[in-house]
Structures are given as structure tokens and as C-alpha cells.
Amino acid sequence: MDSQKVDMFMMMNSKYFEAHHLPAIRERLLSLDEAKWGMVQTAQFKEPSTALIISIFAGAFGIDRFYIGDTGLGIAKLLTCGGLGIWKIVDWFLIMGATREKNMENFQNAIY
């Protein structure tokens, strides 16, 4: 893969991933076949800040977990009213990391 394409991808999408994942993503993209580049370009990543805002305003209903694709946790959070408020508050600190981890899973699914 062309290093300029990889650099552009990294520059545009680094906010969607954990910092410790970035070197592995870069190496994987450099070794990626040109035919899979379209799959990587069309992958949709969720914005961690948006997930945090959703968590602050509607976290008790599990909407933040539905947003990132954790349907099971979203249903559990909805049925327990955000774990009686405790889970909702804990998610304020965890949801951005969970969003970035889900984005990493989506990236890996796109390249394989």
C-alpha cells in the first residue's frame, strides 16, 4: 500500500482509535493489498465524543450502548434504568474507550 494513502488515513481517522492501536493499524495498512483499500475507506467509525454526549444525556436508557453497537448491554442498561444510575455514571468514564475498541473491531472486520 502507498504510504501517502496510509498517512492520510491515519491523519483523518486517528481520533477514532486508542493511541496504542495506531502503530498496529499503520503497519497493517502498509501491508494491505490494494484491492482491500476500498473496504477500509468505506468503513464507518463512531465518534467517541458523540458517544460521550449521548451517554451524559441519555445514558440511563442505554442509547449510548446502542449507538456503538452493544445491543445486549443497551437492553440491559435500558431495563435497569442505567443500573439504577450507577452504571450510567460509570459509563461517562468508559464509553469513549468502548467506542474506540468497537471502532478497532470494525476496522479489523473491514480488512479481513
PDB file of N, CA and C in Angstrom:
ATOM      1  N   MET A   1       0.844  -1.173   0.000  1.00  0.00           N
ATOM      2  CA  MET A   1       0.000   0.000   0.000  1.00  0.00           C
ATOM      3  C   MET A   1       0.889   1.236   0.000  1.00  0.00           C
ATOM      4  N   ASP A   2       0.422   2.244  -0.643  1.00  0.00           N
ATOM      5  CA  ASP A   2       1.137   3.507  -0.744  1.00  0.00           C
ATOM      6  C   ASP A   2       1.169   4.206   0.622  1.00  0.00           C
ATOM      7  N   SER A   3       2.353   4.635   1.031  1.00  0.00           N
ATOM      8  CA  SER A   3       2.490   5.236   2.362  1.00  0.00           C
ATOM      9  C   SER A   3       1.751   6.569   2.477  1.00  0.00           C
ATOM     10  N   GLN A   4       1.574   7.288   1.364  1.00  0.00           N
ATOM     11  CA  GLN A   4       0.822   8.540   1.424  1.00  0.00           C
ATOM     12  C   GLN A   4      -0.645   8.295   1.738  1.00  0.00           C
ATOM     13  N   LYS A   5      -1.215   7.229   1.160  1.00  0.00           N
ATOM     14  CA  LYS A   5      -2.598   6.873   1.459  1.00  0.00           C
ATOM     15  C   LYS A   5      -2.745   6.489   2.933  1.00  0.00           C
ATOM     16  N   VAL A   6      -1.772   5.731   3.406  1.00  0.00           N
ATOM     17  CA  VAL A   6      -1.802   5.298   4.804  1.00  0.00           C
ATOM     18  C   VAL A   6      -1.687   6.501   5.729  1.00  0.00           C
ATOM     19  N   ASP A   7      -0.779   7.418   5.422  1.00  0.00           N
ATOM     20  CA  ASP A   7      -0.620   8.622   6.244  1.00  0.00           C
ATOM     21  C   ASP A   7      -1.898   9.456   6.259  1.00  0.00           C
ATOM     22  N   MET A   8      -2.545   9.567   5.116  1.00  0.00           N
ATOM     23  CA  MET A   8      -3.789  10.333   5.033  1.00  0.00           C
ATOM     24  C   MET A   8      -4.885   9.658   5.856  1.00  0.00           C
ATOM     25  N   PHE A   9      -4.982   8.338   5.748  1.00  0.00           N
ATOM     26  CA  PHE A   9      -5.972   7.605   6.538  1.00  0.00           C
ATOM     27  C   PHE A   9      -5.709   7.801   8.027  1.00  0.00           C
ATOM     28  N   MET A  10      -4.460   7.692   8.434  1.00  0.00           N
ATOM     29  CA  MET A  10      -4.108   7.839   9.845  1.00  0.00           C
ATOM     30  C   MET A  10      -4.421   9.253  10.341  1.00  0.00           C
ATOM     31  N   MET A  11      -4.150  10.240   9.520  1.00  0.00           N
ATOM     32  CA  MET A  11      -4.397  11.619   9.905  1.00  0.00           C
ATOM     33  C   MET A  11      -5.901  11.895  10.057  1.00  0.00           C
ATOM     34  N   MET A  12      -6.690  11.330   9.168  1.00  0.00           N
ATOM     35  CA  MET A  12      -8.122  11.586   9.183  1.00  0.00           C
ATOM     36  C   MET A  12      -8.865  10.764  10.237  1.00  0.00           C
ATOM     37  N   ASN A  13      -8.350   9.588  10.598  1.00  0.00           N
ATOM     38  CA  ASN A  13      -9.115   8.665  11.438  1.00  0.00           C
ATOM     39  C   ASN A  13      -8.471   8.320  12.772  1.00  0.00           C
ATOM     40  N   SER A  14      -7.388   8.940  13.147  1.00  0.00           N
ATOM     41  CA  SER A  14      -6.707   8.566  14.387  1.00  0.00           C
ATOM     42  C   SER A  14      -7.555   8.843  15.629  1.00  0.00           C
ATOM     43  N   LYS A  15      -8.469   9.790  15.560  1.00  0.00           N
ATOM     44  CA  LYS A  15      -9.311  10.110  16.723  1.00  0.00           C
ATOM     45  C   LYS A  15     -10.308   9.001  17.046  1.00  0.00           C
ATOM     46  N   TYR A  16     -10.521   8.091  16.118  1.00  0.00           N
ATOM     47  CA  TYR A  16     -11.477   7.012  16.322  1.00  0.00           C
ATOM     48  C   TYR A  16     -10.882   5.792  17.023  1.00  0.00           C
ATOM     49  N   PHE A  17      -9.558   5.777  17.251  1.00  0.00           N
ATOM     50  CA  PHE A  17      -8.885   4.604  17.795  1.00  0.00           C
ATOM     51  C   PHE A  17      -8.072   4.974  19.033  1.00  0.00           C
ATOM     52  N   GLU A  18      -7.803   3.964  19.858  1.00  0.00           N
ATOM     53  CA  GLU A  18      -6.918   4.134  21.011  1.00  0.00           C
ATOM     54  C   GLU A  18      -5.503   4.399  20.503  1.00  0.00           C
ATOM     55  N   ALA A  19      -4.737   5.168  21.238  1.00  0.00           N
ATOM     56  CA  ALA A  19      -3.377   5.535  20.823  1.00  0.00           C
ATOM     57  C   ALA A  19      -2.477   4.311  20.688  1.00  0.00           C
ATOM     58  N   HIS A  20      -2.655   3.315  21.545  1.00  0.00           N
ATOM     59  CA  HIS A  20      -1.787   2.140  21.465  1.00  0.00           C
ATOM     60  C   HIS A  20      -2.131   1.241  20.275  1.00  0.00           C
ATOM     61  N   HIS A  21      -3.264   1.470  19.612  1.00  0.00           N
ATOM     62  CA  HIS A  21      -3.619   0.706  18.417  1.00  0.00           C
ATOM     63  C   HIS A  21      -3.048   1.314  17.135  1.00  0.00           C
ATOM     64  N   LEU A  22      -2.698   2.575  17.169  1.00  0.00           N
ATOM     65  CA  LEU A  22      -2.298   3.281  15.948  1.00  0.00           C
ATOM     66  C   LEU A  22      -1.084   2.676  15.242  1.00  0.00           C
ATOM     67  N   PRO A  23      -0.004   2.310  15.938  1.00  0.00           N
ATOM     68  CA  PRO A  23       1.116   1.688  15.212  1.00  0.00           C
ATOM     69  C   PRO A  23       0.730   0.374  14.526  1.00  0.00           C
ATOM     70  N   ALA A  24      -0.105  -0.414  15.165  1.00  0.00           N
ATOM     71  CA  ALA A  24      -0.535  -1.683  14.557  1.00  0.00           C
ATOM     72  C   ALA A  24      -1.423  -1.429  13.342  1.00  0.00           C
ATOM     73  N   ILE A  25      -2.276  -0.420  13.432  1.00  0.00           N
ATOM     74  CA  ILE A  25      -3.131  -0.081  12.287  1.00  0.00           C
ATOM     75  C   ILE A  25      -2.273   0.374  11.120  1.00  0.00           C
ATOM     76  N   ARG A  26      -1.283   1.213  11.406  1.00  0.00           N
ATOM     77  CA  ARG A  26      -0.397   1.707  10.347  1.00  0.00           C
ATOM     78  C   ARG A  26       0.335   0.557   9.674  1.00  0.00           C
ATOM     79  N   GLU A  27       0.899  -0.346  10.457  1.00  0.00           N
ATOM     80  CA  GLU A  27       1.628  -1.487   9.885  1.00  0.00           C
ATOM     81  C   GLU A  27       0.710  -2.377   9.060  1.00  0.00           C
ATOM     82  N   ARG A  28      -0.501  -2.594   9.572  1.00  0.00           N
ATOM     83  CA  ARG A  28      -1.449  -3.443   8.844  1.00  0.00           C
ATOM     84  C   ARG A  28      -1.847  -2.794   7.525  1.00  0.00           C
ATOM     85  N   LEU A  29      -2.038  -1.481   7.522  1.00  0.00           N
ATOM     86  CA  LEU A  29      -2.396  -0.785   6.287  1.00  0.00           C
ATOM     87  C   LEU A  29      -1.253  -0.803   5.282  1.00  0.00           C
ATOM     88  N   LEU A  30      -0.024  -0.671   5.761  1.00  0.00           N
ATOM     89  CA  LEU A  30       1.120  -0.707   4.841  1.00  0.00           C
ATOM     90  C   LEU A  30       1.264  -2.069   4.172  1.00  0.00           C
ATOM     91  N   SER A  31       0.888  -3.130   4.872  1.00  0.00           N
ATOM     92  CA  SER A  31       0.999  -4.470   4.296  1.00  0.00           C
ATOM     93  C   SER A  31      -0.272  -4.917   3.577  1.00  0.00           C
ATOM     94  N   LEU A  32      -1.281  -4.063   3.555  1.00  0.00           N
ATOM     95  CA  LEU A  32      -2.575  -4.411   2.976  1.00  0.00           C
ATOM     96  C   LEU A  32      -2.520  -4.410   1.457  1.00  0.00           C
ATOM     97  N   ASP A  33      -3.254  -5.330   0.865  1.00  0.00           N
ATOM     98  CA  ASP A  33      -3.365  -5.411  -0.585  1.00  0.00           C
ATOM     99  C   ASP A  33      -4.198  -4.225  -1.092  1.00  0.00           C
ATOM    100  N   GLU A  34      -3.863  -3.729  -2.256  1.00  0.00           N
ATOM    101  CA  GLU A  34      -4.543  -2.575  -2.840  1.00  0.00           C
ATOM    102  C   GLU A  34      -6.032  -2.849  -3.068  1.00  0.00           C
ATOM    103  N   ALA A  35      -6.402  -4.102  -3.281  1.00  0.00           N
ATOM    104  CA  ALA A  35      -7.800  -4.455  -3.539  1.00  0.00           C
ATOM    105  C   ALA A  35      -8.678  -4.237  -2.307  1.00  0.00           C
ATOM    106  N   LYS A  36      -8.119  -4.308  -1.128  1.00  0.00           N
ATOM    107  CA  LYS A  36      -8.902  -4.134   0.103  1.00  0.00           C
ATOM    108  C   LYS A  36      -8.980  -2.677   0.548  1.00  0.00           C
ATOM    109  N   TRP A  37      -8.304  -1.797  -0.135  1.00  0.00           N
ATOM    110  CA  TRP A  37      -8.283  -0.395   0.257  1.00  0.00           C
ATOM    111  C   TRP A  37      -9.688   0.209   0.236  1.00  0.00           C
ATOM    112  N   GLY A  38     -10.509  -0.182  -0.731  1.00  0.00           N
ATOM    113  CA  GLY A  38     -11.876   0.322  -0.817  1.00  0.00           C
ATOM    114  C   GLY A  38     -12.701  -0.058   0.397  1.00  0.00           C
ATOM    115  N   MET A  39     -12.490  -1.268   0.914  1.00  0.00           N
ATOM    116  CA  MET A  39     -13.203  -1.707   2.108  1.00  0.00           C
ATOM    117  C   MET A  39     -12.816  -0.862   3.322  1.00  0.00           C
ATOM    118  N   VAL A  40     -11.537  -0.539   3.418  1.00  0.00           N
ATOM    119  CA  VAL A  40     -11.056   0.273   4.539  1.00  0.00           C
ATOM    120  C   VAL A  40     -11.603   1.696   4.425  1.00  0.00           C
ATOM    121  N   GLN A  41     -11.632   2.224   3.232  1.00  0.00           N
ATOM    122  CA  GLN A  41     -12.100   3.596   3.024  1.00  0.00           C
ATOM    123  C   GLN A  41     -13.588   3.750   3.333  1.00  0.00           C
ATOM    124  N   THR A  42     -14.368   2.695   3.105  1.00  0.00           N
ATOM    125  CA  THR A  42     -15.808   2.802   3.312  1.00  0.00           C
ATOM    126  C   THR A  42     -16.243   2.388   4.717  1.00  0.00           C
ATOM    127  N   ALA A  43     -15.312   1.953   5.546  1.00  0.00           N
ATOM    128  CA  ALA A  43     -15.661   1.556   6.916  1.00  0.00           C
ATOM    129  C   ALA A  43     -16.158   2.775   7.690  1.00  0.00           C
ATOM    130  N   GLN A  44     -17.238   2.593   8.425  1.00  0.00           N
ATOM    131  CA  GLN A  44     -17.833   3.669   9.203  1.00  0.00           C
ATOM    132  C   GLN A  44     -17.394   3.538  10.658  1.00  0.00           C
ATOM    133  N   PHE A  45     -16.833   4.599  11.199  1.00  0.00           N
ATOM    134  CA  PHE A  45     -16.380   4.615  12.581  1.00  0.00           C
ATOM    135  C   PHE A  45     -17.236   5.580  13.386  1.00  0.00           C
ATOM    136  N   LYS A  46     -17.501   5.217  14.626  1.00  0.00           N
ATOM    137  CA  LYS A  46     -18.323   6.052  15.505  1.00  0.00           C
ATOM    138  C   LYS A  46     -17.443   7.074  16.215  1.00  0.00           C
ATOM    139  N   GLU A  47     -17.993   8.251  16.411  1.00  0.00           N
ATOM    140  CA  GLU A  47     -17.283   9.346  17.071  1.00  0.00           C
ATOM    141  C   GLU A  47     -17.337   9.165  18.590  1.00  0.00           C
ATOM    142  N   PRO A  48     -16.186   9.037  19.268  1.00  0.00           N
ATOM    143  CA  PRO A  48     -16.194   8.866  20.727  1.00  0.00           C
ATOM    144  C   PRO A  48     -16.820  10.036  21.492  1.00  0.00           C
ATOM    145  N   SER A  49     -16.639  11.266  21.016  1.00  0.00           N
ATOM    146  CA  SER A  49     -17.227  12.412  21.717  1.00  0.00           C
ATOM    147  C   SER A  49     -18.743  12.395  21.620  1.00  0.00           C
ATOM    148  N   THR A  50     -19.260  11.954  20.485  1.00  0.00           N
ATOM    149  CA  THR A  50     -20.705  11.844  20.333  1.00  0.00           C
ATOM    150  C   THR A  50     -21.254  10.804  21.299  1.00  0.00           C
ATOM    151  N   ALA A  51     -20.534   9.694  21.439  1.00  0.00           N
ATOM    152  CA  ALA A  51     -20.961   8.653  22.379  1.00  0.00           C
ATOM    153  C   ALA A  51     -20.981   9.197  23.808  1.00  0.00           C
ATOM    154  N   LEU A  52     -20.012  10.032  24.159  1.00  0.00           N
ATOM    155  CA  LEU A  52     -19.982  10.627  25.496  1.00  0.00           C
ATOM    156  C   LEU A  52     -21.171  11.563  25.713  1.00  0.00           C
ATOM    157  N   ILE A  53     -21.478  12.373  24.732  1.00  0.00           N
ATOM    158  CA  ILE A  53     -22.609  13.294  24.846  1.00  0.00           C
ATOM    159  C   ILE A  53     -23.919  12.518  24.982  1.00  0.00           C
ATOM    160  N   ILE A  54     -24.060  11.463  24.175  1.00  0.00           N
ATOM    161  CA  ILE A  54     -25.256  10.626  24.280  1.00  0.00           C
ATOM    162  C   ILE A  54     -25.318   9.987  25.663  1.00  0.00           C
ATOM    163  N   SER A  55     -24.167   9.541  26.162  1.00  0.00           N
ATOM    164  CA  SER A  55     -24.122   8.899  27.474  1.00  0.00           C
ATOM    165  C   SER A  55     -24.523   9.864  28.588  1.00  0.00           C
ATOM    166  N   ILE A  56     -24.105  11.103  28.483  1.00  0.00           N
ATOM    167  CA  ILE A  56     -24.435  12.089  29.512  1.00  0.00           C
ATOM    168  C   ILE A  56     -25.938  12.383  29.527  1.00  0.00           C
ATOM    169  N   PHE A  57     -26.523  12.543  28.339  1.00  0.00           N
ATOM    170  CA  PHE A  57     -27.922  12.960  28.275  1.00  0.00           C
ATOM    171  C   PHE A  57     -28.925  11.809  28.241  1.00  0.00           C
ATOM    172  N   ALA A  58     -28.533  10.650  27.693  1.00  0.00           N
ATOM    173  CA  ALA A  58     -29.500   9.547  27.563  1.00  0.00           C
ATOM    174  C   ALA A  58     -28.902   8.211  27.985  1.00  0.00           C
ATOM    175  N   GLY A  59     -27.875   8.252  28.810  1.00  0.00           N
ATOM    176  CA  GLY A  59     -27.199   7.031  29.224  1.00  0.00           C
ATOM    177  C   GLY A  59     -28.058   6.099  30.049  1.00  0.00           C
ATOM    178  N   ALA A  60     -29.015   6.622  30.771  1.00  0.00           N
ATOM    179  CA  ALA A  60     -29.877   5.775  31.608  1.00  0.00           C
ATOM    180  C   ALA A  60     -30.755   4.864  30.765  1.00  0.00           C
ATOM    181  N   PHE A  61     -30.967   5.223  29.507  1.00  0.00           N
ATOM    182  CA  PHE A  61     -31.802   4.421  28.619  1.00  0.00           C
ATOM    183  C   PHE A  61     -30.984   3.488  27.728  1.00  0.00           C
ATOM    184  N   GLY A  62     -29.665   3.496  27.870  1.00  0.00           N
ATOM    185  CA  GLY A  62     -28.810   2.609  27.099  1.00  0.00           C
ATOM    186  C   GLY A  62     -28.567   3.046  25.670  1.00  0.00           C
ATOM    187  N   ILE A  63     -28.965   4.238  25.323  1.00  0.00           N
ATOM    188  CA  ILE A  63     -28.829   4.702  23.941  1.00  0.00           C
ATOM    189  C   ILE A  63     -27.365   4.798  23.534  1.00  0.00           C
ATOM    190  N   ASP A  64     -26.494   5.126  24.473  1.00  0.00           N
ATOM    191  CA  ASP A  64     -25.070   5.190  24.170  1.00  0.00           C
ATOM    192  C   ASP A  64     -24.540   3.824  23.738  1.00  0.00           C
ATOM    193  N   ARG A  65     -24.996   2.776  24.395  1.00  0.00           N
ATOM    194  CA  ARG A  65     -24.559   1.418  24.036  1.00  0.00           C
ATOM    195  C   ARG A  65     -25.169   0.972  22.716  1.00  0.00           C
ATOM    196  N   PHE A  66     -26.404   1.358  22.451  1.00  0.00           N
ATOM    197  CA  PHE A  66     -26.996   1.060  21.150  1.00  0.00           C
ATOM    198  C   PHE A  66     -26.220   1.776  20.045  1.00  0.00           C
ATOM    199  N   TYR A  67     -25.788   3.004  20.299  1.00  0.00           N
ATOM    200  CA  TYR A  67     -25.053   3.809  19.318  1.00  0.00           C
ATOM    201  C   TYR A  67     -23.761   3.120  18.883  1.00  0.00           C
ATOM    202  N   ILE A  68     -23.038   2.533  19.840  1.00  0.00           N
ATOM    203  CA  ILE A  68     -21.766   1.914  19.465  1.00  0.00           C
ATOM    204  C   ILE A  68     -21.919   0.465  19.008  1.00  0.00           C
ATOM    205  N   GLY A  69     -23.127  -0.078  19.123  1.00  0.00           N
ATOM    206  CA  GLY A  69     -23.367  -1.425  18.625  1.00  0.00           C
ATOM    207  C   GLY A  69     -23.415  -2.500  19.689  1.00  0.00           C
ATOM    208  N   ASP A  70     -23.387  -2.129  20.943  1.00  0.00           N
ATOM    209  CA  ASP A  70     -23.513  -3.088  22.042  1.00  0.00           C
ATOM    210  C   ASP A  70     -24.993  -3.249  22.381  1.00  0.00           C
ATOM    211  N   THR A  71     -25.705  -3.977  21.549  1.00  0.00           N
ATOM    212  CA  THR A  71     -27.148  -4.102  21.715  1.00  0.00           C
ATOM    213  C   THR A  71     -27.516  -4.794  23.025  1.00  0.00           C
ATOM    214  N   GLY A  72     -26.808  -5.857  23.374  1.00  0.00           N
ATOM    215  CA  GLY A  72     -27.101  -6.577  24.606  1.00  0.00           C
ATOM    216  C   GLY A  72     -26.939  -5.698  25.835  1.00  0.00           C
ATOM    217  N   LEU A  73     -25.839  -4.962  25.890  1.00  0.00           N
ATOM    218  CA  LEU A  73     -25.624  -4.056  27.022  1.00  0.00           C
ATOM    219  C   LEU A  73     -26.621  -2.902  27.008  1.00  0.00           C
ATOM    220  N   GLY A  74     -27.005  -2.476  25.808  1.00  0.00           N
ATOM    221  CA  GLY A  74     -28.007  -1.416  25.714  1.00  0.00           C
ATOM    222  C   GLY A  74     -29.341  -1.846  26.282  1.00  0.00           C
ATOM    223  N   ILE A  75     -29.744  -3.078  25.967  1.00  0.00           N
ATOM    224  CA  ILE A  75     -31.004  -3.596  26.501  1.00  0.00           C
ATOM    225  C   ILE A  75     -30.917  -3.745  28.023  1.00  0.00           C
ATOM    226  N   ALA A  76     -29.786  -4.280  28.502  1.00  0.00           N
ATOM    227  CA  ALA A  76     -29.613  -4.448  29.950  1.00  0.00           C
ATOM    228  C   ALA A  76     -29.638  -3.092  30.663  1.00  0.00           C
ATOM    229  N   LYS A  77     -29.012  -2.112  30.066  1.00  0.00           N
ATOM    230  CA  LYS A  77     -28.980  -0.780  30.670  1.00  0.00           C
ATOM    231  C   LYS A  77     -30.364  -0.135  30.634  1.00  0.00           C
ATOM    232  N   LEU A  78     -31.106  -0.395  29.578  1.00  0.00           N
ATOM    233  CA  LEU A  78     -32.457   0.133  29.458  1.00  0.00           C
ATOM    234  C   LEU A  78     -33.379  -0.482  30.503  1.00  0.00           C
ATOM    235  N   LEU A  79     -33.289  -1.788  30.676  1.00  0.00           N
ATOM    236  CA  LEU A  79     -34.172  -2.479  31.614  1.00  0.00           C
ATOM    237  C   LEU A  79     -33.864  -2.160  33.084  1.00  0.00           C
ATOM    238  N   THR A  80     -32.615  -1.796  33.362  1.00  0.00           N
ATOM    239  CA  THR A  80     -32.239  -1.492  34.750  1.00  0.00           C
ATOM    240  C   THR A  80     -32.150   0.009  35.012  1.00  0.00           C
ATOM    241  N   CYS A  81     -32.609   0.804  34.062  1.00  0.00           N
ATOM    242  CA  CYS A  81     -32.542   2.275  34.176  1.00  0.00           C
ATOM    243  C   CYS A  81     -31.108   2.728  34.444  1.00  0.00           C
ATOM    244  N   GLY A  82     -30.199   2.224  33.644  1.00  0.00           N
ATOM    245  CA  GLY A  82     -28.794   2.599  33.788  1.00  0.00           C
ATOM    246  C   GLY A  82     -28.172   2.016  35.027  1.00  0.00           C
ATOM    247  N   GLY A  83     -28.592   0.813  35.396  1.00  0.00           N
ATOM    248  CA  GLY A  83     -28.049   0.187  36.613  1.00  0.00           C
ATOM    249  C   GLY A  83     -28.360   1.004  37.839  1.00  0.00           C
ATOM    250  N   LEU A  84     -29.620   1.486  37.889  1.00  0.00           N
ATOM    251  CA  LEU A  84     -30.083   2.354  38.979  1.00  0.00           C
ATOM    252  C   LEU A  84     -29.229   3.622  39.102  1.00  0.00           C
ATOM    253  N   GLY A  85     -28.734   4.078  37.972  1.00  0.00           N
ATOM    254  CA  GLY A  85     -27.961   5.317  37.933  1.00  0.00           C
ATOM    255  C   GLY A  85     -26.468   5.124  38.081  1.00  0.00           C
ATOM    256  N   ILE A  86     -26.046   4.003  38.651  1.00  0.00           N
ATOM    257  CA  ILE A  86     -24.614   3.777  38.876  1.00  0.00           C
ATOM    258  C   ILE A  86     -23.908   3.463  37.563  1.00  0.00           C
ATOM    259  N   TRP A  87     -24.488   2.563  36.787  1.00  0.00           N
ATOM    260  CA  TRP A  87     -23.893   2.167  35.514  1.00  0.00           C
ATOM    261  C   TRP A  87     -23.813   3.368  34.581  1.00  0.00           C
ATOM    262  N   LYS A  88     -24.836   4.211  34.634  1.00  0.00           N
ATOM    263  CA  LYS A  88     -24.853   5.412  33.801  1.00  0.00           C
ATOM    264  C   LYS A  88     -23.645   6.294  34.101  1.00  0.00           C
ATOM    265  N   ILE A  89     -23.357   6.493  35.372  1.00  0.00           N
ATOM    266  CA  ILE A  89     -22.235   7.353  35.763  1.00  0.00           C
ATOM    267  C   ILE A  89     -20.899   6.708  35.412  1.00  0.00           C
ATOM    268  N   VAL A  90     -20.790   5.407  35.618  1.00  0.00           N
ATOM    269  CA  VAL A  90     -19.559   4.701  35.264  1.00  0.00           C
ATOM    270  C   VAL A  90     -19.297   4.807  33.764  1.00  0.00           C
ATOM    271  N   ASP A  91     -20.360   4.711  32.961  1.00  0.00           N
ATOM    272  CA  ASP A  91     -20.200   4.804  31.507  1.00  0.00           C
ATOM    273  C   ASP A  91     -19.723   6.175  31.046  1.00  0.00           C
ATOM    274  N   TRP A  92     -19.939   7.212  31.824  1.00  0.00           N
ATOM    275  CA  TRP A  92     -19.411   8.519  31.447  1.00  0.00           C
ATOM    276  C   TRP A  92     -17.895   8.460  31.304  1.00  0.00           C
ATOM    277  N   PHE A  93     -17.264   7.594  32.085  1.00  0.00           N
ATOM    278  CA  PHE A  93     -15.810   7.475  32.043  1.00  0.00           C
ATOM    279  C   PHE A  93     -15.336   6.384  31.074  1.00  0.00           C
ATOM    280  N   LEU A  94     -16.187   5.432  30.768  1.00  0.00           N
ATOM    281  CA  LEU A  94     -15.775   4.280  29.964  1.00  0.00           C
ATOM    282  C   LEU A  94     -16.228   4.311  28.515  1.00  0.00           C
ATOM    283  N   ILE A  95     -17.234   5.096  28.183  1.00  0.00           N
ATOM    284  CA  ILE A  95     -17.869   4.985  26.874  1.00  0.00           C
ATOM    285  C   ILE A  95     -16.944   5.394  25.728  1.00  0.00           C
ATOM    286  N   MET A  96     -16.074   6.360  25.935  1.00  0.00           N
ATOM    287  CA  MET A  96     -15.177   6.769  24.848  1.00  0.00           C
ATOM    288  C   MET A  96     -14.199   5.645  24.515  1.00  0.00           C
ATOM    289  N   GLY A  97     -13.662   4.981  25.519  1.00  0.00           N
ATOM    290  CA  GLY A  97     -12.770   3.847  25.279  1.00  0.00           C
ATOM    291  C   GLY A  97     -13.497   2.687  24.629  1.00  0.00           C
ATOM    292  N   ALA A  98     -14.732   2.440  25.062  1.00  0.00           N
ATOM    293  CA  ALA A  98     -15.525   1.360  24.475  1.00  0.00           C
ATOM    294  C   ALA A  98     -15.830   1.657  23.007  1.00  0.00           C
ATOM    295  N   THR A  99     -16.071   2.913  22.691  1.00  0.00           N
ATOM    296  CA  THR A  99     -16.327   3.309  21.306  1.00  0.00           C
ATOM    297  C   THR A  99     -15.093   3.084  20.452  1.00  0.00           C
ATOM    298  N   ARG A 100     -13.933   3.451  20.963  1.00  0.00           N
ATOM    299  CA  ARG A 100     -12.693   3.252  20.208  1.00  0.00           C
ATOM    300  C   ARG A 100     -12.392   1.764  20.016  1.00  0.00           C
ATOM    301  N   GLU A 101     -12.694   0.948  21.015  1.00  0.00           N
ATOM    302  CA  GLU A 101     -12.495  -0.502  20.875  1.00  0.00           C
ATOM    303  C   GLU A 101     -13.432  -1.072  19.821  1.00  0.00           C
ATOM    304  N   LYS A 102     -14.676  -0.616  19.779  1.00  0.00           N
ATOM    305  CA  LYS A 102     -15.624  -1.059  18.746  1.00  0.00           C
ATOM    306  C   LYS A 102     -15.158  -0.617  17.364  1.00  0.00           C
ATOM    307  N   ASN A 103     -14.581   0.583  17.277  1.00  0.00           N
ATOM    308  CA  ASN A 103     -14.043   1.051  16.009  1.00  0.00           C
ATOM    309  C   ASN A 103     -12.894   0.162  15.547  1.00  0.00           C
ATOM    310  N   MET A 104     -12.074  -0.294  16.488  1.00  0.00           N
ATOM    311  CA  MET A 104     -10.982  -1.206  16.141  1.00  0.00           C
ATOM    312  C   MET A 104     -11.535  -2.522  15.611  1.00  0.00           C
ATOM    313  N   GLU A 105     -12.585  -3.023  16.234  1.00  0.00           N
ATOM    314  CA  GLU A 105     -13.226  -4.247  15.739  1.00  0.00           C
ATOM    315  C   GLU A 105     -13.768  -4.039  14.323  1.00  0.00           C
ATOM    316  N   ASN A 106     -14.396  -2.893  14.075  1.00  0.00           N
ATOM    317  CA  ASN A 106     -14.916  -2.600  12.737  1.00  0.00           C
ATOM    318  C   ASN A 106     -13.786  -2.506  11.712  1.00  0.00           C
ATOM    319  N   PHE A 107     -12.658  -1.928  12.120  1.00  0.00           N
ATOM    320  CA  PHE A 107     -11.513  -1.828  11.219  1.00  0.00           C
ATOM    321  C   PHE A 107     -10.995  -3.227  10.880  1.00  0.00           C
ATOM    322  N   GLN A 108     -10.861  -4.075  11.884  1.00  0.00           N
ATOM    323  CA  GLN A 108     -10.371  -5.430  11.644  1.00  0.00           C
ATOM    324  C   GLN A 108     -11.324  -6.218  10.771  1.00  0.00           C
ATOM    325  N   ASN A 109     -12.631  -6.026  10.941  1.00  0.00           N
ATOM    326  CA  ASN A 109     -13.602  -6.697  10.087  1.00  0.00           C
ATOM    327  C   ASN A 109     -13.514  -6.204   8.643  1.00  0.00           C
ATOM    328  N   ALA A 110     -13.170  -4.939   8.463  1.00  0.00           N
ATOM    329  CA  ALA A 110     -13.076  -4.379   7.118  1.00  0.00           C
ATOM    330  C   ALA A 110     -11.875  -4.915   6.348  1.00  0.00           C
ATOM    331  N   ILE A 111     -10.783  -5.221   7.055  1.00  0.00           N
ATOM    332  CA  ILE A 111      -9.582  -5.658   6.337  1.00  0.00           C
ATOM    333  C   ILE A 111      -9.491  -7.166   6.181  1.00  0.00           C
ATOM    334  N   TYR A 112     -10.338  -7.928   6.858  1.00  0.00           N
ATOM    335  CA  TYR A 112     -10.275  -9.384   6.719  1.00  0.00           C
ATOM    336  C   TYR A 112     -11.397  -9.918   5.903  1.00  0.00           C
TER     337      TYR A 112
END
